[in-house]
């Protein structure tokens, strides 16, 4: 785009428009906003960006975001570094942002493992392209009782969950997947077959499911990942009445 | 030719999808009557999207599609026909299903109707969706590759020597010539066991069911898979990712 702005200005606009979802118009507004700030305020923003980029790294244990220590070495993240967490449970997620999502519901006391994506062979993302090997090594070094496969509820996330549970099938580790139910606020009529089918297969008793937990809303209901479980669903739960 | 109406409805199978800005996805569909279509599904990544899981890979559906001005269309509405729950619950079936999707994605063209390709893909997914052991046979993917090759006009010659026409002592498969060679002619190419040779023939002669029921050792099924994959890659000049 030809620009009548001075070089440094048009360069800044060009860089800002590289943000996902930001067009040239919005980039211009952001840069003009920065130019309009007092020098102190602008410096605060610049410093925060620069220290985020230079100091943030990945946790060497779980690959969540963490910061570099004094020797510039990656440190354990705030979750792995917290000795009160239950080391016997690992929640496996695709993205560091998923960790903060689970941390916000506050109830989960185990650790995490961030895969950095999901297997998608068609797009060239094989099992070796994400941190499955790291997960298996980690479990071998410090055994766990349960793995919660919290990859995204889509085909790639499902495949990844199945793949990992298959790798661990003779280890005796309990492998679960967060239940998928019907979204609140929706009409049954609009639920798709897969969601409806899975919601029926993993139905639970009314009134009993909340007993162990004081905060129903934050409860993590998980189902065991097993091949071919969803066909015969009568084993799961009794009648409501 | 593809008609110029603004909105059309077609039966389709989802080949793949990739993220677009925010919560949107571009969904690649193989339609029954409109060839391969790339269409935007707005808001599909949101948990409350009306599309739900209907647009996940290998789903069979009917879609209302709005023709865009550029090369992207827009998905207006989706009615699910099958989401293949049996395939989705088994890792080996999923692996096969993804192999089908990849090769179909690679050989199909946009705006070029390919109803035969559509039927082949749907047929293969339906075989895989049956819960018997036979439907999960390691022969299924190579069989599908051979059928795709045949459909593209590259069916290998299996019953006679591709060089001299003799029909005995066919022991090697020559990639360049595109078929089996007899002992006298075949110096290049790969050795093919008699069992693998007969399986390949069954598949191409339309005896897929019989081929799937044959007791096959792992060695032979690997041989068939390797041969079909290599020949497909050679003929169509591509490198498969899912195999
Ligand atoms: Zn960590
Ligand atoms: Zn010959």
Tab-separated table of C-alpha atoms in Angstrom, chain B residues 22-24 42-52:
chain	number	residue	atom	x	y	z
B	22	UNK	CA	-11.001	-15.753	14.844
B	23	UNK	CA	-13.529	-18.558	15.185
B	24	UNK	CA	-13.976	-19.338	11.507
B	42	UNK	CA	-18.445	-18.749	10.159
B	43	UNK	CA	-18.058	-19.150	13.896
B	44	UNK	CA	-17.609	-22.912	13.699
B	45	UNK	CA	-14.895	-22.990	16.378
B	46	UNK	CA	-17.180	-21.456	18.972
B	47	UNK	CA	-18.638	-23.980	21.407
B	48	UNK	CA	-22.148	-22.775	20.679
B	49	UNK	CA	-21.839	-22.758	16.910
B	50	UNK	CA	-24.913	-24.031	15.122
B	51	UNK	CA	-22.587	-26.144	12.993
B	52	UNK	CA	-21.443	-28.082	16.076
